[in-house]
Amino acid sequence: MHNAITRRRALATLAAASVALATAACGNGDEPATGARGEALTKVQIALDWTPNTNHTGLYVAQEKGFFAAHGLEVEIVQPGDADPAALVAADKIPFAISAQEALTTARAEGAPLVSIAAVIQHNTSGFASPKDRNLTRPAQYAGKTYGGWGGPIEDPLLKAVVQADGGDPSTVKSVNVGDADFFAATKKGIDFEWIFYGWTGIEAELRGEPVNIQYVKDYDPALDFYTPILITNEKRVSGDADLVKNFTAAVSEGYTYAAKNAGESADILLEAAPDLDADLVKKSQEWLSPRYQDDAARWGEQKSEIWTGFADWLYQQKVLTTQVDGTKAFTNEFLPSA
């Protein structure tokens, strides 16, 4: 998984879903699966936001440990291919997906009936990163430097906000669209810094012996501590299929709570499900990320109203959105198990 592509997937505005899903994990043949008491399991799918990585570990743990089955579910984890998983959920083609607060807020501004039912990671772990030899230790130092992006609608205002918050002049920062070039390729070809998730690309940099300096966006404006990634469904499921949503969320919660406490075993479970991943990267990433799933929240998945309203207002103020979004309707904690 290249971080640059993952970041684009997470921050993209919703596109039309026209490409069939590619299966990442399947049930056992054609025979109906049964639970512990012999009852038939309800088949359900969840679409990942990109290829399997440590953001998704709790799903694979819930599958491997039987948490889904214990809640009466047979879950298929699928990769989206070229389709936008959130668009599939909005159209009720699939009940659940992994997405991000920025994508869901943008989608709701366009009328999509999406709802976040859990925060996968409690705080935003993304930031602007650069190879250590560039000596960029604060955003004000981005002046005269070159940022490598992909032209997403949130990139420019977010970069400007972070630089301004540190007392710098964002007009002096150069931006170059680097397409699908990953962080390591781009920063060897004239790019000084990119927007990354530290838990994957930052850890990869450590393992490659190419450490980075990173300035986390959440440290420069409370509105930028938005949830990414998130677990989503749609309003139809929330109102008309509440038992399914509750059972699914409970099992996923158990998966991430287990992964938070058992990083090594959980990394092995992810690697068994996705053996093409770099084992060293997965293990090191999982070790870093596991305590950050729940972090300082009372329970895994907890979402705060001020995070949703604050970021929606910020997007509107930055003219990323032309329609104001009611953040309180974009999420719910009602399906999470009690703390």
CSV table of N, CA and C in Angstrom, one decimal, residues 199 203-204 279-289:
chain,number,residue,atom,x,y,z
A,199,GLY,N,1.6,6.4,10.8
A,199,GLY,CA,1.5,5.0,11.2
A,199,GLY,C,1.8,4.0,10.1
A,203,ILE,N,6.5,5.0,9.6
A,203,ILE,CA,7.1,3.7,10.1
A,203,ILE,C,7.9,3.1,9.0
A,204,GLU,N,7.4,3.1,7.8
A,204,GLU,CA,8.2,2.6,6.6
A,204,GLU,C,9.5,3.3,6.5
A,279,ALA,N,5.9,-7.9,6.1
A,279,ALA,CA,5.7,-8.3,7.5
A,279,ALA,C,6.3,-7.4,8.5
A,280,ASP,N,7.6,-6.9,8.3
A,280,ASP,CA,8.2,-6.0,9.2
A,280,ASP,C,7.4,-4.7,9.4
A,281,LEU,N,7.0,-4.2,8.3
A,281,LEU,CA,6.2,-3.0,8.3
A,281,LEU,C,4.9,-3.1,9.0
A,282,VAL,N,4.2,-4.2,8.8
A,282,VAL,CA,2.9,-4.5,9.5
A,282,VAL,C,3.1,-4.6,11.0
A,283,LYS,N,4.1,-5.3,11.4
A,283,LYS,CA,4.4,-5.5,12.8
A,283,LYS,C,4.8,-4.2,13.5
A,284,LYS,N,5.6,-3.5,12.9
A,284,LYS,CA,6.1,-2.2,13.5
A,284,LYS,C,4.9,-1.2,13.5
A,285,SER,N,4.2,-1.1,12.4
A,285,SER,CA,3.0,-0.2,12.3
A,285,SER,C,2.0,-0.6,13.3
A,286,GLN,N,1.7,-1.9,13.5
A,286,GLN,CA,0.7,-2.3,14.4
A,286,GLN,C,1.1,-2.0,15.9
A,287,GLU,N,2.4,-2.1,16.2
A,287,GLU,CA,2.9,-1.8,17.5
A,287,GLU,C,2.7,-0.3,17.8
A,288,TRP,N,2.8,0.5,16.7
A,288,TRP,CA,2.7,2.0,16.9
A,288,TRP,C,1.2,2.4,17.0
A,289,LEU,N,0.4,1.7,16.2
A,289,LEU,CA,-1.0,2.1,16.0
A,289,LEU,C,-2.0,1.5,17.1
